[in-house]
Coordinates of C-alpha atoms and ligand atoms in Angstrom, one line a residue:
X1462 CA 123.1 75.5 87.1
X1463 CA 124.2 79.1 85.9
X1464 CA 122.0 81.6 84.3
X1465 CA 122.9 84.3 81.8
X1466 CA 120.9 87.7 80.3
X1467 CA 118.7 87.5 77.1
X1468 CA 121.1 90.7 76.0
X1469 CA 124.2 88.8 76.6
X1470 CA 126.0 91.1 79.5
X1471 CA 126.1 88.9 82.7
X1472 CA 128.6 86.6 83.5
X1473 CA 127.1 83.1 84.1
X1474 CA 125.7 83.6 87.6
X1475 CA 124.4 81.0 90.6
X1476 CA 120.8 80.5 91.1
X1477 CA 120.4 82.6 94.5
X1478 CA 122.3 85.3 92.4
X1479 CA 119.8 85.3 89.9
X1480 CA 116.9 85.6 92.1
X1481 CA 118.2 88.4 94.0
X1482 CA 119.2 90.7 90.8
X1483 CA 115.5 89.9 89.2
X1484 CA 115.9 91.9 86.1
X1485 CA 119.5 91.2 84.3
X1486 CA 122.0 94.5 85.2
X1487 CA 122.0 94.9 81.1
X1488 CA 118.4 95.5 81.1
X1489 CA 117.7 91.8 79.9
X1490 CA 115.9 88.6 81.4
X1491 CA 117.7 86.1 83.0
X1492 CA 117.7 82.4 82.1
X1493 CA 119.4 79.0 82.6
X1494 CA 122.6 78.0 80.6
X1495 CA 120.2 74.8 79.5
X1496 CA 117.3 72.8 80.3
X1497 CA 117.5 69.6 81.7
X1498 CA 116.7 66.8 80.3
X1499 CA 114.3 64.7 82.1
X1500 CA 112.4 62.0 79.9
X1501 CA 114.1 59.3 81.9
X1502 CA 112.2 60.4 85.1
X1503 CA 108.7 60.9 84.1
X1504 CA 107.8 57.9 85.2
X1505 CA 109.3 58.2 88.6
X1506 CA 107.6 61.7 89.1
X1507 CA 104.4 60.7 88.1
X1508 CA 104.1 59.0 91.2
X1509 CA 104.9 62.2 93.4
X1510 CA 103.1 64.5 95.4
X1511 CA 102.9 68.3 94.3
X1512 CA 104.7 69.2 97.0
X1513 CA 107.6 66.3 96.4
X1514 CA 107.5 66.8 93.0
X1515 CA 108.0 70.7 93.3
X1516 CA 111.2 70.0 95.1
X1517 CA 112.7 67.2 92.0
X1518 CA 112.1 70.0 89.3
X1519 CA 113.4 73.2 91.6
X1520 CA 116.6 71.4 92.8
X1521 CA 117.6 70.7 88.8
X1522 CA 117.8 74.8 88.6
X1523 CA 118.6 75.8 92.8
X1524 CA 121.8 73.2 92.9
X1525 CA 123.7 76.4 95.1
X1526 CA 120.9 75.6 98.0
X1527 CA 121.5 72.8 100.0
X1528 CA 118.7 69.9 99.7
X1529 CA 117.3 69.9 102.8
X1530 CA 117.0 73.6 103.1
X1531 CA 115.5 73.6 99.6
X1532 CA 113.0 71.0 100.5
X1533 CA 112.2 73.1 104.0
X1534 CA 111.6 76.2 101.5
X1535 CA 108.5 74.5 99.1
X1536 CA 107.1 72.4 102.2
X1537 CA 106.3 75.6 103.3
X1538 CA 105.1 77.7 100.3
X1539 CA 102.7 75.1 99.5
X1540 CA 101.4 74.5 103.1
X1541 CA 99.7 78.0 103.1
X1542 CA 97.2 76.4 100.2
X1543 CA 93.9 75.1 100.5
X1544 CA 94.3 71.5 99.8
X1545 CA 91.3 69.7 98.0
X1546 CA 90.3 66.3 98.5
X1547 CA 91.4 64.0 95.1
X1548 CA 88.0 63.2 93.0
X1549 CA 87.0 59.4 92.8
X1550 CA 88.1 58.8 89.9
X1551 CA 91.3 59.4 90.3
X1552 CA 94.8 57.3 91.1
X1553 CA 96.7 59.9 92.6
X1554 CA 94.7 59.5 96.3
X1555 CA 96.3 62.5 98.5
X1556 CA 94.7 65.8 99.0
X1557 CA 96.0 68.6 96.1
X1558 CA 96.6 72.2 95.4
X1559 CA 96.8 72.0 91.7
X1560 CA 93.3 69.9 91.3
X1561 CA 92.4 68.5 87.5
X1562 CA 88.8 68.4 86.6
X1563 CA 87.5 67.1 83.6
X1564 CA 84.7 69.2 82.4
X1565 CA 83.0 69.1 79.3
X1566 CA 85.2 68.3 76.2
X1567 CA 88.0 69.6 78.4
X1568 CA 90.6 69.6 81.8
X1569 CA 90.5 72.2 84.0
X1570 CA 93.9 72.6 85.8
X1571 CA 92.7 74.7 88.7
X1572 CA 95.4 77.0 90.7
X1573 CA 93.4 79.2 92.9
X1574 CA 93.3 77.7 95.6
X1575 CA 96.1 79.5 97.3
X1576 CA 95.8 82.5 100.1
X1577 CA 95.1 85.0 97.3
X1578 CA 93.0 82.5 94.8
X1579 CA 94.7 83.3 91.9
X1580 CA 97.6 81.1 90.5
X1581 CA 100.3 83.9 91.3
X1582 CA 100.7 82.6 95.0
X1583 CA 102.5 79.3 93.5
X1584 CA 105.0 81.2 92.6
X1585 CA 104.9 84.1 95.1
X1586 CA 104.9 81.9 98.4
X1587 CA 107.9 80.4 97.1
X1588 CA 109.7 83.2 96.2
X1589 CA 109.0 85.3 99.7
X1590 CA 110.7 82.1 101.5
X1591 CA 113.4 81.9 98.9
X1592 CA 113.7 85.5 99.7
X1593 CA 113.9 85.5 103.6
X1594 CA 116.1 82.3 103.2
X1595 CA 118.7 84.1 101.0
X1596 CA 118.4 87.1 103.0
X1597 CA 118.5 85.4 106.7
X1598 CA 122.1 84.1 105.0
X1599 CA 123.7 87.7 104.6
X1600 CA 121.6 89.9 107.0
X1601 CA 120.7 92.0 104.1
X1602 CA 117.9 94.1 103.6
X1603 CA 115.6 94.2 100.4
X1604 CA 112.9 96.1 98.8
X1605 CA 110.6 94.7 96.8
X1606 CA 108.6 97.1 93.6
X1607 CA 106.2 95.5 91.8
X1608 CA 104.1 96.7 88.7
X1609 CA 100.4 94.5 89.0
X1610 CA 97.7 94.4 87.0
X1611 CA 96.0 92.5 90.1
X1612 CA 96.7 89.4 91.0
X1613 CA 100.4 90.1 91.2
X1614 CA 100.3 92.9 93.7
X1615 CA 98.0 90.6 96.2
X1616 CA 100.0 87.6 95.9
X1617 CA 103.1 89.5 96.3
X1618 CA 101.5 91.3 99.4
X1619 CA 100.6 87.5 101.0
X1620 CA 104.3 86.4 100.1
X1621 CA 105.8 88.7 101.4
X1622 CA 104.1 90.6 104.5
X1623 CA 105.4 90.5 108.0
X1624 CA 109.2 89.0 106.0
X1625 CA 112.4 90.1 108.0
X1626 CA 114.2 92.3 106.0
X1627 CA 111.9 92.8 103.3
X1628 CA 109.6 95.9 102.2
X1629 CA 107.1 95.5 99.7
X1630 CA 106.0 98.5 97.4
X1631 CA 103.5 97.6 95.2
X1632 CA 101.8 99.8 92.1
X1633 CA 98.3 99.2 90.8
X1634 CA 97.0 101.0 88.3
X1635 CA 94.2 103.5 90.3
X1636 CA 91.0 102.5 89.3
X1637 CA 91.5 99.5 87.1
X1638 CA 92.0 96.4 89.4
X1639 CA 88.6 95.1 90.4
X1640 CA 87.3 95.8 93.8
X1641 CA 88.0 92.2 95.4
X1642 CA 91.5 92.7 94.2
X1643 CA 92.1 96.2 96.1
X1644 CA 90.6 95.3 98.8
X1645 CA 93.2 91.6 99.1
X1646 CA 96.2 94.5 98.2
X1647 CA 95.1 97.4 100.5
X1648 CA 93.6 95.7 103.5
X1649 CA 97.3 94.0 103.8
X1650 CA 98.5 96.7 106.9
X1651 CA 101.6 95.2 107.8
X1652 CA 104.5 98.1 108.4
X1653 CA 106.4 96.1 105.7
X1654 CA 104.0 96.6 102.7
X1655 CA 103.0 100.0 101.1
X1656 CA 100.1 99.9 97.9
X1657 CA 100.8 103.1 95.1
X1658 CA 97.9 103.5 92.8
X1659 CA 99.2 105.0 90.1
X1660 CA 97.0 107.4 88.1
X1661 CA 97.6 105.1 84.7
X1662 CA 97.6 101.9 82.8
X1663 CA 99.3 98.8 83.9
X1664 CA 101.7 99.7 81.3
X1665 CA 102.8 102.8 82.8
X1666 CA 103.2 100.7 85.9
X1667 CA 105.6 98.5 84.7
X1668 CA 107.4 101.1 82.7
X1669 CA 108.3 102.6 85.8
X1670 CA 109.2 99.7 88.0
X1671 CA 111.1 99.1 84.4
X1672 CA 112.9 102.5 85.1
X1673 CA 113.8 102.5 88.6
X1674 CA 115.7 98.9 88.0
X1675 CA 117.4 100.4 85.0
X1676 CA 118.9 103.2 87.2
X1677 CA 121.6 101.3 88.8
X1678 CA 122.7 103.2 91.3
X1679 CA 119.3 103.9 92.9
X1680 CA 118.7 100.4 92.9
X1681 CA 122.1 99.6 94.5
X1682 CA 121.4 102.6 97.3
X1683 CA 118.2 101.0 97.9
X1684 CA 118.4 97.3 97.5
X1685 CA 115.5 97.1 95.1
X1686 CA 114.4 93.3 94.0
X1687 CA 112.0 92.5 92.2
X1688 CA 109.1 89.6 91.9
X1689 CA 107.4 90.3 88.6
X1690 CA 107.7 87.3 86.4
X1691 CA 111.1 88.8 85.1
X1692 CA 112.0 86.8 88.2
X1693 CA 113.3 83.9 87.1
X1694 CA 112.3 82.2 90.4
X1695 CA 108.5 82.8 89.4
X1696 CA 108.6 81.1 86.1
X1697 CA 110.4 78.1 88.1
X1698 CA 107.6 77.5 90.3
X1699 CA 105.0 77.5 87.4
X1700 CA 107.0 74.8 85.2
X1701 CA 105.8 72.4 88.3
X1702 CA 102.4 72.5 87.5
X1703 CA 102.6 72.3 84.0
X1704 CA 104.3 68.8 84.8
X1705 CA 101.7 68.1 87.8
X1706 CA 98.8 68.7 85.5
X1707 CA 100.1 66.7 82.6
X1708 CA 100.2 63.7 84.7
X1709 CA 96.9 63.6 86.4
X1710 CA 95.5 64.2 82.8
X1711 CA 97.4 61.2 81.4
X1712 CA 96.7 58.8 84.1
X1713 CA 93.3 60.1 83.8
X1714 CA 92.4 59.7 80.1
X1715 CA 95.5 57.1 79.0
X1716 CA 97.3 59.4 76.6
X1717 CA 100.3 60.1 76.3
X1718 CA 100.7 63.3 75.5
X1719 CA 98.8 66.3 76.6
X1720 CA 98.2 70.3 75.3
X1721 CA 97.8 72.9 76.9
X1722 CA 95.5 76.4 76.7
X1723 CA 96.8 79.3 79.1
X1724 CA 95.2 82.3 79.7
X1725 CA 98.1 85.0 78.9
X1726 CA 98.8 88.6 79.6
X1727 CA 103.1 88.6 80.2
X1728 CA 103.9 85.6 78.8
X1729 CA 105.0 84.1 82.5
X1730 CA 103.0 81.8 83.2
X1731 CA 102.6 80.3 79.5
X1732 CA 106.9 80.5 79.6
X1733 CA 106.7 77.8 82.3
X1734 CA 104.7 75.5 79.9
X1735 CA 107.4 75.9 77.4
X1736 CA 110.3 75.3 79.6
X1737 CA 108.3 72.2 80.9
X1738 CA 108.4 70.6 77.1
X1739 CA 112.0 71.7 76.6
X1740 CA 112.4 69.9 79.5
X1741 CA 110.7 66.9 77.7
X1742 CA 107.4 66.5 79.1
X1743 CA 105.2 65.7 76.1
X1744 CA 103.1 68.7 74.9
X1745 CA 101.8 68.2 71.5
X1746 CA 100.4 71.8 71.7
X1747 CA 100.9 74.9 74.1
X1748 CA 98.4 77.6 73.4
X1749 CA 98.5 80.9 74.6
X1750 CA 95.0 83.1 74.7
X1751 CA 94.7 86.6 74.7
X1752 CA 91.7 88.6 75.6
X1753 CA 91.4 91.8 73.0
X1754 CA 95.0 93.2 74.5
X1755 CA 95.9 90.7 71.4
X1756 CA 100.0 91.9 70.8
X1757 CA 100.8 87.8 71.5
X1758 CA 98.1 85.9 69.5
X1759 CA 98.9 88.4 66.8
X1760 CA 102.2 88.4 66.7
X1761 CA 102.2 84.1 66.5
X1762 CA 99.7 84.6 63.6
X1763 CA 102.0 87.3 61.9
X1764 CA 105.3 87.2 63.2
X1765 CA 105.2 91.2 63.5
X1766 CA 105.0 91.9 67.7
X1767 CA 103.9 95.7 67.5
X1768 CA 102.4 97.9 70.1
X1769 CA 98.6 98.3 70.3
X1770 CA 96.0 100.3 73.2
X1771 CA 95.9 98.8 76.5
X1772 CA 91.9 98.4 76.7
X1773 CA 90.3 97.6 79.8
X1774 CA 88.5 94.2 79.8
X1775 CA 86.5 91.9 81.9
X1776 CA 90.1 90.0 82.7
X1777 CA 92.4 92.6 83.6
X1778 CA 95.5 90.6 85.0
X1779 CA 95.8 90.3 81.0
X1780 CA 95.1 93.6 79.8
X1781 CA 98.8 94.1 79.1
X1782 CA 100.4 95.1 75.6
X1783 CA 104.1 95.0 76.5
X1784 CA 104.5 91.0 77.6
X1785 CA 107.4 91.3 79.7
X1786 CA 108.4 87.2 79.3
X1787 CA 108.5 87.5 75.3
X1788 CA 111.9 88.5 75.5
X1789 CA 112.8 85.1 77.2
X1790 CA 111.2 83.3 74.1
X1791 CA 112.6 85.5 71.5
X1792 CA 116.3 84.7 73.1
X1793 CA 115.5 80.8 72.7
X1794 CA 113.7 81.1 69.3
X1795 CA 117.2 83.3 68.2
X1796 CA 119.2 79.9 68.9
X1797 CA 120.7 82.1 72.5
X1798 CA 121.9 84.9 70.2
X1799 CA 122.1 87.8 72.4
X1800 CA 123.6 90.3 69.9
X1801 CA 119.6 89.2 67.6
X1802 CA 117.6 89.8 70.9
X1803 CA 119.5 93.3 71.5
X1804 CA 118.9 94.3 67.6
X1805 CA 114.9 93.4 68.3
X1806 CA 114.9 95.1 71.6
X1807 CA 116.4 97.8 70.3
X1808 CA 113.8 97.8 66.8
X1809 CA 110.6 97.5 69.9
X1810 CA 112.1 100.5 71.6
X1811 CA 112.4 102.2 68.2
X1812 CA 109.4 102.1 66.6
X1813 CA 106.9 100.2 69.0
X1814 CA 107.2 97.1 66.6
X1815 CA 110.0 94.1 65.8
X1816 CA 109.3 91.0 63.0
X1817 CA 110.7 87.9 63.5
X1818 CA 111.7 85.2 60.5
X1819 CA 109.1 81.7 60.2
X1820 CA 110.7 78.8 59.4
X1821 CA 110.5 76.8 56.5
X1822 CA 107.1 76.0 57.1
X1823 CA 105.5 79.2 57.6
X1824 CA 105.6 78.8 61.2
X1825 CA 107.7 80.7 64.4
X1826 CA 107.6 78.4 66.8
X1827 CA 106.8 73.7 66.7
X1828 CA 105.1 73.6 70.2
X1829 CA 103.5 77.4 70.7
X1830 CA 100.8 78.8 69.1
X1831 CA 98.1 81.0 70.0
X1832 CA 94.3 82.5 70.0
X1833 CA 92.3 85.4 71.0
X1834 CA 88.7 85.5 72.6
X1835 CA 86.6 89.1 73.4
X1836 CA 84.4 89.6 76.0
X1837 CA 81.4 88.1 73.8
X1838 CA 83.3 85.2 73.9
X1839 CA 84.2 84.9 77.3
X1840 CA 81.0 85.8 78.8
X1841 CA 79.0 83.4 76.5
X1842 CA 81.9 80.7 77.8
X1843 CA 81.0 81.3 81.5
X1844 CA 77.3 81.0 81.0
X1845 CA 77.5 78.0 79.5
X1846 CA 79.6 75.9 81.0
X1847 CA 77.9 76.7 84.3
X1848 CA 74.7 76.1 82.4
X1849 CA 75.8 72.8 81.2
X1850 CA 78.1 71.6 83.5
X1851 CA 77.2 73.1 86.5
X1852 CA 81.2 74.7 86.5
X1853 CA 81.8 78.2 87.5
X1854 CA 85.0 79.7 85.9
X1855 CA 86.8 83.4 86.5
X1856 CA 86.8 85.6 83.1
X1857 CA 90.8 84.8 82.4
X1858 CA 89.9 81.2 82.5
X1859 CA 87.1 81.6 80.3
X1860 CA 89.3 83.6 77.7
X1861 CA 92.0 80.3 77.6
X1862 CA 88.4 77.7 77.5
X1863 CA 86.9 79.9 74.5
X1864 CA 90.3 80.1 72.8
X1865 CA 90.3 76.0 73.0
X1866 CA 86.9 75.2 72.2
X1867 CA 87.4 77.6 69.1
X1868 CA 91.5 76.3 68.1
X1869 CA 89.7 72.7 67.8
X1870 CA 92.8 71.2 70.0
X1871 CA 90.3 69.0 71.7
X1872 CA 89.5 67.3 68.3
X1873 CA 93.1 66.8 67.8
X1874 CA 93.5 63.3 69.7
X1875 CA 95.6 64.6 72.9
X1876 CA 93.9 65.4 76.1
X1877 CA 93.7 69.6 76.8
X1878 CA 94.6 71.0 80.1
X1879 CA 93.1 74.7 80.3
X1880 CA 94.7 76.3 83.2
X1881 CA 92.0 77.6 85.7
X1882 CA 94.1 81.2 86.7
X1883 CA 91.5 82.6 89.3
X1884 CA 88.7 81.5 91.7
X1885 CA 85.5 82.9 90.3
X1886 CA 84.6 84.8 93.4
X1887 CA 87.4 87.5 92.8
X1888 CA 85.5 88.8 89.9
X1889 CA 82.0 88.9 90.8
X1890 CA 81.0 91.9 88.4
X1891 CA 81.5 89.2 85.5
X1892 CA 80.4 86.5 86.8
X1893 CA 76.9 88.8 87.0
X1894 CA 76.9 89.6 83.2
X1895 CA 77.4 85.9 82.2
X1896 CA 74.8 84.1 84.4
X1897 CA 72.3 87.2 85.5
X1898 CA 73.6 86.3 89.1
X1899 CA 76.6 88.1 90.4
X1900 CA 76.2 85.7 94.1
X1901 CA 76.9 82.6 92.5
X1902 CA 80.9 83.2 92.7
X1903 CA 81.1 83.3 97.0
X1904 CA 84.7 82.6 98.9
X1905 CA 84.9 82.7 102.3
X1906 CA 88.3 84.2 102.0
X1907 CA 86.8 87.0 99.9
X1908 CA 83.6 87.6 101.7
X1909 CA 86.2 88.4 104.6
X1910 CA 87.8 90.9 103.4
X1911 CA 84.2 93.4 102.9
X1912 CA 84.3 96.5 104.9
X1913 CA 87.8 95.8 106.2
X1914 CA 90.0 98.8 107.1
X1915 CA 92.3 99.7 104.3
X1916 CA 95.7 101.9 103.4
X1917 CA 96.9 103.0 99.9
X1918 CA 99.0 105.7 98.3
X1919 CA 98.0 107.3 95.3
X1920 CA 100.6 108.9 93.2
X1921 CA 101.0 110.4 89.7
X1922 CA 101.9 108.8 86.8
X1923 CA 105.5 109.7 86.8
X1924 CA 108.7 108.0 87.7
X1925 CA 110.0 110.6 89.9
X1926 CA 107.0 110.8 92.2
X1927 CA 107.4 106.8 92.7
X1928 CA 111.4 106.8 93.6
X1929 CA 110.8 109.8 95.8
X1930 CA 108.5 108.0 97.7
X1931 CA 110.6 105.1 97.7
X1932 CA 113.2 106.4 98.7
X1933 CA 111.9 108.2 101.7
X1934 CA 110.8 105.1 102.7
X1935 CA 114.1 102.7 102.5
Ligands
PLP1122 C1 98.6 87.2 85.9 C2 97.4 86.6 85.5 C3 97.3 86.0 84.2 C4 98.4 86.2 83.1 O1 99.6 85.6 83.5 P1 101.0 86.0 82.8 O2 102.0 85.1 83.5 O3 101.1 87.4 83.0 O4 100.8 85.6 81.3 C5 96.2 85.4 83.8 N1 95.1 85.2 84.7 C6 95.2 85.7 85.9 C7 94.0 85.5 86.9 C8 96.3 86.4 86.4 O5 96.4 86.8 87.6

């Protein structure tokens, strides 16, 4: 398998290439040549473990690393989890780290229960093996920078600490990550891992990180890689559990097809779904929800993607207005024209704003669609399912449960998957405005972590600050 840039100015390149550039050298996203086609072997996989059936969908798109070095790599990314015993009602009978659990008129695919409880480490455990695996090959050195609006910089931090011949600089935006997810970020004191808070938005984050790749011979000098969900290898690991959830849901329930509701702030994670039914696993429906940082569920119901405020909300890890996966979609929706995707780019960069044609029907896109819930929403989504169902849920996951309660999905005959995104207990604060009791959401991982000692960096908001300091260190 070879992968090419959304902008059309990479030669086709191998798989461990692609992880190790990240973002494309033309300032694009990376993607396969195709998508396999795997109808035939649903069946088959149906039957698999996570951890087997992690290894059949990542070989189809790693074919440059040999099998039983591949199957060493996501044996041990997924043996840092938290496995939970299978519910009784179930036929798949080993212990799981992608749990389904039907509650109320809908299926909650949870993915916290990784080292940092958020459904980052799926991808991020893989991808710090992948890295010291590739980089144990050459000798070579790499240093990792990383924009996060939370969850990314902690799962990053977990993947990656105490890695030969990797360095891990991380930038949160000061003030605006909740305090559970400092403190899983800044109480990481290996000599390998340094935390900037960066006095501005997510945004401003990224932008940087954005600016330090596109300056190629800085991030030749100083080996700079990246793990954002530009990484290709990140959206890999997610199409697993779209495939994973889908069948525990169908041998649940009968159906036969499944949809899917994902709580959505870069487009990554809700990416992997799509690439999943391209793939050819049956999703009548794949639903993206926004919080009030709405650029995605506007642009589906307009077709105009334009720039609005970042506004801080009670699910932060989606407060993001620049989705950094669109571009992926875009490229695919332009039938792989890269010449289109440069001409939108370049509109976006213009004028903060780029429209793209419907078809016939009136619609952009057969599968994806989206919807938007506010913090009324997602509070009064939290209280009541723990009211009536006794189920706790973390604000993102209640943005994706409102946004399918209020789409009517459920009503439409196929089973919906709402993908759980975060344990509860990382945001606390929320938790205590929906249900008047902020010490129902307890971890033990979490509760570990109070009063430990920490280490950060703050730095202005300005890309010159950030490569000095970078560079000083590398
Ligand atoms: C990162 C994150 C999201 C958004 O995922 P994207 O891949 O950026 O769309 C949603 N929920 C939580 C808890 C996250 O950490």
């Amino acid at each position: 398998m070879k992968y090419v840039s959304t902008r059309g100015g990479v030669a086709p390149i191998p798989f461990k290439e692609a992880v190790m550039m990240g973002l494309a050298r033309d300032g694009g996203l990376l993607l396969p040549e195709s998508f396999p086609d795997v109808r035939d072997r649903l069946a088959d996989w149906a039957k698999l473990s996570y951890e087997s059936l992690a290894f059949e969908v990542v070989r189809l798109f790693a074919d440059d690393i040999p099998a039983d070095d591949l199957r060493a790599i996501v044996r041990k990314s997924y043996a840092t989890f938290s496995p939970v015993p299978p519910a009784p009602d179930q036929a798949w009978t080993g212990p799981e780290v992608a749990p389904v659990r039907p509650v109320g008129p809908v299926h909650v695919l949870e993915l916290f229960h990784g080292p940092t409880l958020a459904f980052k480490d799926f991808a991020l455990q893989f991808l710090g093996n992948l890295f010291e695996y590739v980089l144990g090959e050459g000798g070579r050195e790499l240093n990792v920078v990383v924009a996060t609006s939370g969850d990314t910089g902690s799962a990053a931090i977990h993947g990656l600490r105490g890695r030969k011949g990797v360095r891990v600089f991380v930038l949160h935006p000061a003030g605006r990550v909740s305090p559970v997810q400092e403190l899983q970020m800044t109480s990481v004191l290996d000599d390998n891992v340094f935390n900037i808070a960066l006095a501005g938005t997510f945004d401003d984050a990224q932008r940087i990180v954005k600016g330090l790749f596109s300056d190629l011979p800085f991030k030749d000098e100083h080996r700079l890689g990246a793990v954002n969900s530009i990484n290709w290898a990140r959206v890999l690991a997610q199409v697993v559990y779209y495939f994973y959830g889908a069948f525990r849901t169908m041998e649940r329930t009968g159906a036969k097809e499944v949809s899917f509701v994902v709580p959505t702030g870069n487009f990554g994670d809700v990416f992997a779904g799509y690439v999943a039914a391209r793939m050819g696993l049956p999703v009548r429906r794949l639903r993206l929800a926004t919080n009030e940082n709405d650029i995605l569920s506007r642009f589906f119901a307009s077709g105009v993607y334009s720039l609005g405020r970042v506004v801080p909300t009670l699910s932060p890890s989606m407060d993001i207005q620049i989705a950094s996966n669109f571009e992926r979609w875009l490229f695919l929706h332009a039938g792989r024209d890269a010449a289109q995707v440069r001409a939108w780019m370049d509109a976006f960069a213009k004028n903060g704003s780029l429209e793209v044609p419907r078809a016939a029907d009136g619609s952009l896109d057969a599968t994806l669609c989206a919807g938007r819930a506010d913090t009324a929403a997602t509070l009064e989504t939290i209280r009541r399912f723990h009211a009536d169902f006794g189920y706790l849920m973390d604000p993102h996951t209640a943005v994706g449960v409102s946004v399918a309660l209020a789409s009517g999905d459920a009503a439409g005959g196929a089973p919906v998957v709402c993908l759980s995104t975060a344990h509860p207990a990382k945001f606390p604060d929320a938790i205590g405005r929906a249900t008047g009791d902020a010490s129902l959401a307890t971890e033990p991982r979490v509760e570990a972590l109070k009063g430990a000692p920490t280490r950060k960096f703050p730095l202005p908001n300005d890309l010159r600050a950030v490569a000095d300091f970078v560079a000083a260190r590398t």
